[in-house]
GROMACS .gro file of C-alpha atoms in nm:
model
  265
    1MET     CA    1   3.648  -1.835  -3.048
    2ASN     CA    2   3.673  -2.216  -3.003
    3THR     CA    3   3.374  -2.437  -2.927
    4LYS     CA    4   3.477  -2.497  -2.565
    5HIS     CA    5   3.469  -2.127  -2.482
    6LEU     CA    6   3.144  -2.087  -2.670
    7VAL     CA    7   2.985  -2.365  -2.465
    8LYS     CA    8   3.106  -2.207  -2.142
    9ILE     CA    9   2.961  -1.869  -2.237
   10THR     CA   10   2.623  -2.017  -2.333
   11ASN     CA   11   2.615  -2.226  -2.015
   12ILE     CA   12   2.697  -1.922  -1.800
   13ILE     CA   13   2.428  -1.714  -1.970
   14GLY     CA   14   2.175  -1.994  -1.932
   15LEU     CA   15   2.265  -2.056  -1.565
   16LEU     CA   16   2.253  -1.688  -1.472
   17SER     CA   17   1.925  -1.646  -1.654
   18PHE     CA   18   1.779  -1.945  -1.473
   19ILE     CA   19   1.893  -1.813  -1.133
   20LEU     CA   20   1.750  -1.471  -1.206
   21LEU     CA   21   1.423  -1.630  -1.317
   22ILE     CA   22   1.397  -1.832  -0.993
   23TYR     CA   23   1.458  -1.524  -0.779
   24TRP     CA   24   1.221  -1.318  -0.990
   25ILE     CA   25   0.945  -1.576  -0.940
   26PHE     CA   26   1.019  -1.578  -0.566
   27VAL     CA   27   0.994  -1.198  -0.547
   28PHE     CA   28   0.677  -1.200  -0.757
   29VAL     CA   29   0.512  -1.458  -0.531
   30MET     CA   30   0.611  -1.267  -0.216
   31VAL     CA   31   0.478  -0.939  -0.354
   32GLN     CA   32   0.149  -1.092  -0.467
   33VAL     CA   33   0.079  -1.318  -0.169
   34PHE     CA   34   0.172  -1.067   0.102
   35ASN     CA   35   0.056  -0.760  -0.093
   36LEU     CA   36   0.392  -0.590  -0.048
   37LYS     CA   37   0.429  -0.231  -0.164
   38ILE     CA   38   0.785  -0.174  -0.272
   39PHE     CA   39   0.823  -0.042  -0.624
   40ARG     CA   40   0.712   0.284  -0.775
   41GLN     CA   41   0.485   0.267  -1.075
   42HIS     CA   42   0.741   0.292  -1.356
   43ILE     CA   43   0.979   0.051  -1.178
   44THR     CA   44   0.692  -0.194  -1.136
   45GLU     CA   45   0.631  -0.191  -1.510
   46LEU     CA   46   1.001  -0.249  -1.583
   47PHE     CA   47   1.004  -0.524  -1.324
   48GLY     CA   48   0.722  -0.700  -1.504
   49PHE     CA   49   0.887  -0.656  -1.844
   50SER     CA   50   1.216  -0.804  -1.719
   51ILE     CA   51   1.070  -1.156  -1.719
   52LEU     CA   52   1.055  -1.144  -2.098
   53VAL     CA   53   1.422  -1.046  -2.116
   54ILE     CA   54   1.522  -1.330  -1.881
   55ILE     CA   55   1.325  -1.590  -2.076
   56ALA     CA   56   1.471  -1.461  -2.402
   57LEU     CA   57   1.825  -1.502  -2.266
   58MET     CA   58   1.748  -1.854  -2.145
   59ALA     CA   59   1.591  -1.954  -2.474
   60GLY     CA   60   1.872  -1.805  -2.678
   61SER     CA   61   2.148  -1.975  -2.483
   62LEU     CA   62   1.963  -2.308  -2.487
   63ILE     CA   63   1.899  -2.299  -2.860
   64LEU     CA   64   2.260  -2.209  -2.931
   65ASN     CA   65   2.378  -2.494  -2.710
   66ILE     CA   66   2.156  -2.746  -2.884
   67MET     CA   67   2.252  -2.623  -3.230
   68LEU     CA   68   2.622  -2.662  -3.161
   69ASN     CA   69   2.570  -2.993  -2.977
   70LEU     CA   70   2.847  -2.906  -2.733
   71THR     CA   71   2.685  -2.956  -2.393
   72ARG     CA   72   2.793  -3.320  -2.369
   73ILE     CA   73   3.150  -3.228  -2.461
   74ALA     CA   74   3.161  -2.951  -2.198
   75GLU     CA   75   3.048  -3.185  -1.921
   76ARG     CA   76   3.289  -3.467  -2.013
   77GLY     CA   77   3.574  -3.525  -1.773
   78GLU     CA   78   3.461  -3.259  -1.526
   79PRO     CA   79   3.693  -3.277  -1.222
   80GLN     CA   80   3.564  -3.370  -0.872
   81GLU     CA   81   3.679  -3.037  -0.730
   82HIS     CA   82   3.455  -2.851  -0.968
   83GLN     CA   83   3.160  -3.066  -0.856
   84ARG     CA   84   3.220  -2.963  -0.494
   85SER     CA   85   3.235  -2.597  -0.587
   86LEU     CA   86   2.903  -2.631  -0.765
   87LYS     CA   87   2.744  -2.778  -0.451
   88LYS     CA   88   2.879  -2.491  -0.241
   89MET     CA   89   2.745  -2.244  -0.492
   90GLY     CA   90   2.405  -2.415  -0.479
   91LEU     CA   91   2.392  -2.388  -0.099
   92LEU     CA   92   2.491  -2.023  -0.121
   93LEU     CA   93   2.215  -1.955  -0.371
   94LEU     CA   94   1.960  -2.123  -0.143
   95THR     CA   95   2.059  -1.902   0.153
   96ILE     CA   96   1.976  -1.596  -0.057
   97PHE     CA   97   1.603  -1.680  -0.046
   98PRO     CA   98   1.546  -1.598   0.326
   99VAL     CA   99   1.769  -1.292   0.294
  100LEU     CA  100   1.569  -1.174  -0.007
  101ALA     CA  101   1.239  -1.238   0.176
  102GLY     CA  102   1.357  -1.034   0.475
  103LEU     CA  103   1.465  -0.751   0.246
  104LEU     CA  104   1.126  -0.747   0.074
  105PHE     CA  105   0.942  -0.717   0.405
  106LEU     CA  106   1.177  -0.442   0.521
  107LEU     CA  107   1.117  -0.248   0.201
  108ASP     CA  108   0.742  -0.297   0.242
  109ASP     CA  109   0.758  -0.165   0.600
  110PHE     CA  110   0.957   0.134   0.481
  111SER     CA  111   0.704   0.199   0.205
  112LEU     CA  112   0.421   0.181   0.462
  113TYR     CA  113   0.609   0.418   0.693
  114ARG     CA  114   0.659   0.672   0.414
  115LYS     CA  115   0.293   0.647   0.318
  116LYS     CA  116   0.190   0.709   0.678
  117GLN     CA  117   0.416   1.012   0.707
  118LEU     CA  118   0.280   1.152   0.382
  119LEU     CA  119  -0.081   1.118   0.497
  120ILE     CA  120   0.000   1.265   0.839
  121GLN     CA  121   0.160   1.564   0.668
  122SER     CA  122  -0.153   1.603   0.454
  123ALA     CA  123  -0.375   1.595   0.763
  124GLN     CA  124  -0.161   1.855   0.936
  125ASN     CA  125  -0.171   2.076   0.628
  126ILE     CA  126  -0.550   2.051   0.614
  127ILE     CA  127  -0.587   2.168   0.974
  128GLN     CA  128  -0.334   2.448   0.928
  129GLN     CA  129  -0.458   2.572   0.590
  130TYR     CA  130  -0.830   2.551   0.664
  131PRO     CA  131  -0.873   2.687   1.019
  132LYS     CA  132  -1.226   2.822   0.960
  133GLN     CA  133  -1.345   2.502   0.796
  134THR     CA  134  -1.198   2.274   1.063
  135ASP     CA  135  -1.338   2.498   1.336
  136PHE     CA  136  -1.684   2.467   1.180
  137ILE     CA  137  -1.649   2.088   1.160
  138ALA     CA  138  -1.534   2.075   1.524
  139HIS     CA  139  -1.858   2.235   1.642
  140TYR     CA  140  -2.076   1.940   1.553
  141GLN     CA  141  -2.453   1.951   1.542
  142PHE     CA  142  -2.666   1.720   1.336
  143THR     CA  143  -2.847   1.965   1.112
  144PRO     CA  144  -2.889   1.994   0.732
  145ASP     CA  145  -2.673   2.307   0.735
  146TYR     CA  146  -2.390   2.130   0.918
  147VAL     CA  147  -2.402   1.825   0.689
  148GLN     CA  148  -2.402   2.034   0.372
  149LYS     CA  149  -2.126   2.275   0.473
  150THR     CA  150  -1.909   1.999   0.618
  151SER     CA  151  -1.936   1.803   0.295
  152GLU     CA  152  -1.845   2.111   0.094
  153HIS     CA  153  -1.541   2.176   0.315
  154LEU     CA  154  -1.426   1.815   0.285
  155ASP     CA  155  -1.471   1.826  -0.092
  156LEU     CA  156  -1.246   2.133  -0.110
  157MET     CA  157  -0.982   1.974   0.113
  158SER     CA  158  -0.961   1.656  -0.092
  159LYS     CA  159  -0.937   1.837  -0.426
  160LEU     CA  160  -0.651   2.065  -0.323
  161ASP     CA  161  -0.421   1.786  -0.200
  162SER     CA  162  -0.299   1.539  -0.461
  163SER     CA  163  -0.156   1.310  -0.191
  164ILE     CA  164  -0.501   1.192  -0.082
  165ARG     CA  165  -0.802   1.048  -0.261
  166ASP     CA  166  -1.072   1.175  -0.026
  167VAL     CA  167  -1.124   1.319   0.321
  168SER     CA  168  -1.395   1.224   0.570
  169VAL     CA  169  -1.461   1.320   0.929
  170LEU     CA  170  -1.582   1.089   1.208
  171ILE     CA  171  -1.777   1.219   1.506
  172PRO     CA  172  -1.933   1.030   1.801
  173ASP     CA  173  -2.308   1.042   1.855
  174THR     CA  174  -2.591   0.826   1.989
  175ILE     CA  175  -2.883   0.651   1.823
  176ASP     CA  176  -3.146   0.497   2.048
  177GLU     CA  177  -2.908   0.548   2.342
  178LYS     CA  178  -2.635   0.348   2.168
  179ASN     CA  179  -2.296   0.499   2.095
  180VAL     CA  180  -2.215   0.522   1.725
  181TYR     CA  181  -1.971   0.702   1.502
  182LEU     CA  182  -2.107   0.910   1.219
  183GLY     CA  183  -1.905   0.965   0.905
  184PHE     CA  184  -1.941   1.269   0.682
  185LYS     CA  185  -1.796   1.265   0.331
  186ASP     CA  186  -1.764   1.512   0.049
  187GLN     CA  187  -2.070   1.380  -0.137
  188ASN     CA  188  -2.317   1.358   0.154
  189HIS     CA  189  -2.498   1.682   0.085
  190TYR     CA  190  -2.542   1.601  -0.284
  191ASP     CA  191  -2.723   1.278  -0.200
  192PHE     CA  192  -2.976   1.447   0.024
  193ILE     CA  193  -3.031   1.752  -0.198
  194GLN     CA  194  -3.081   1.551  -0.516
  195LYS     CA  195  -3.294   1.278  -0.361
  196ASN     CA  196  -3.475   1.517  -0.128
  197LYS     CA  197  -3.435   1.268   0.155
  198PRO     CA  198  -3.499   1.349   0.521
  199LEU     CA  199  -3.190   1.377   0.735
  200GLU     CA  200  -3.140   1.069   0.954
  201LYS     CA  201  -2.840   0.970   1.163
  202ARG     CA  202  -2.872   0.606   1.056
  203ASP     CA  203  -2.768   0.702   0.704
  204PHE     CA  204  -2.437   0.838   0.835
  205ILE     CA  205  -2.329   0.548   1.058
  206PHE     CA  206  -1.968   0.461   0.977
  207ALA     CA  207  -1.898   0.086   0.968
  208LEU     CA  208  -1.599  -0.012   1.183
  209ASN     CA  209  -1.417  -0.329   1.275
  210THR     CA  210  -1.310  -0.401   1.633
  211SER     CA  211  -0.964  -0.250   1.598
  212GLU     CA  212  -1.096   0.071   1.443
  213ARG     CA  213  -1.367   0.110   1.707
  214GLN     CA  214  -1.119   0.058   1.988
  215TYR     CA  215  -0.894   0.323   1.841
  216LEU     CA  216  -1.178   0.575   1.806
  217ASP     CA  217  -1.291   0.503   2.162
  218GLN     CA  218  -0.940   0.585   2.284
  219ALA     CA  219  -0.920   0.892   2.063
  220PHE     CA  220  -1.243   1.047   2.192
  221LYS     CA  221  -1.263   0.918   2.549
  222GLN     CA  222  -0.894   0.915   2.639
  223HIS     CA  223  -0.804   1.196   2.395
  224LEU     CA  224  -0.542   0.989   2.215
  225THR     CA  225  -0.341   1.199   1.968
  226THR     CA  226  -0.143   0.927   1.788
  227PRO     CA  227  -0.262   0.878   1.427
  228LYS     CA  228  -0.346   0.527   1.311
  229LEU     CA  229  -0.280   0.390   0.962
  230ILE     CA  230  -0.472   0.089   0.834
  231ARG     CA  231  -0.400  -0.085   0.507
  232LYS     CA  232  -0.661  -0.303   0.342
  233HIS     CA  233  -0.515  -0.451   0.026
  234ASN     CA  234  -0.433  -0.145  -0.186
  235ASN     CA  235  -0.638   0.099   0.020
  236TYR     CA  236  -0.489   0.311   0.296
  237ARG     CA  237  -0.679   0.483   0.577
  238LEU     CA  238  -0.525   0.730   0.816
  239TYR     CA  239  -0.722   0.821   1.128
  240TYR     CA  240  -0.602   1.160   1.249
  241PRO     CA  241  -0.751   1.302   1.573
  242HIS     CA  242  -0.828   1.674   1.576
  243GLN     CA  243  -0.819   1.834   1.919
  244VAL     CA  244  -0.955   2.159   2.059
  245ASN     CA  245  -0.844   2.257   2.411
  246ASP     CA  246  -0.675   1.918   2.456
  247LYS     CA  247  -0.994   1.730   2.374
  248THR     CA  248  -1.057   1.524   2.064
  249VAL     CA  249  -1.361   1.669   1.888
  250ALA     CA  250  -1.330   1.491   1.554
  251VAL     CA  251  -1.118   1.236   1.372
  252PHE     CA  252  -1.023   1.310   1.013
  253LEU     CA  253  -1.009   1.007   0.789
  254LEU     CA  254  -0.775   1.040   0.491
  255SER     CA  255  -0.796   0.770   0.226
  256ASP     CA  256  -0.571   0.683  -0.062
  257TYR     CA  257  -0.513   0.405  -0.313
  258TYR     CA  258  -0.160   0.277  -0.364
  259ALA     CA  259  -0.132   0.002  -0.626
  260PHE     CA  260   0.244   0.020  -0.676
  261GLY     CA  261   0.413  -0.315  -0.631
  262LYS     CA  262   0.151  -0.498  -0.835
  263ILE     CA  263   0.237  -0.616  -1.182
  264GLY     CA  264   0.042  -0.415  -1.436
  265SER     CA  265  -0.039  -0.129  -1.196
   0.00000   0.00000   0.00000
């Protein structure tokens, strides 16, 4: 192989490696800044490892080029037509950035949609597989027996479904004539048994932002049946209304943690 061909090969490898590195950095920044969830765990790890391969290719081609001292020879006498084609190629490579950004957001939306469908399916399975437990939860009364048994039921539900991290239930009530939403989790009864604390509604108030409160108001007052998924960083919350006789009596809250898409997850 003559030196001219060798220079062309090293230049091509270096150029392709540089282009891949630029796009990789762009994808990395988009994923990190916008918290996009696209890759599965093992693909995420390979995605992170690929940067080392790209840098190794760039370094290898550069070192070979310098050692042979052929870069100046390769660029000598380059025709004008070739310069124009390089400019066109540069413009084409620039147009890939917005296309790539749009693709990343589409993949993130698809990932969010699949996550929502998975959590909805888990909520439906809970109601179908635990009719006695959900019926007990639906007949709310603020008593130690209700709190303990509800927590035990929720603990069982969360442990038998690997798709969710934990299950809670939200129920409307009043404190000092003010409307509040109480949240019962799988560990509530342990706290009160171990600490021997008196049962107070204030300890069960579920903190909500404006959007969440508006949704719960619609779910209970207007008997809305559409589930709502909220993502906060890597945490996912699905609000799933449970109805009895066409009336919302409780809203199940399914939570999960989904770190895929982050380097090192």
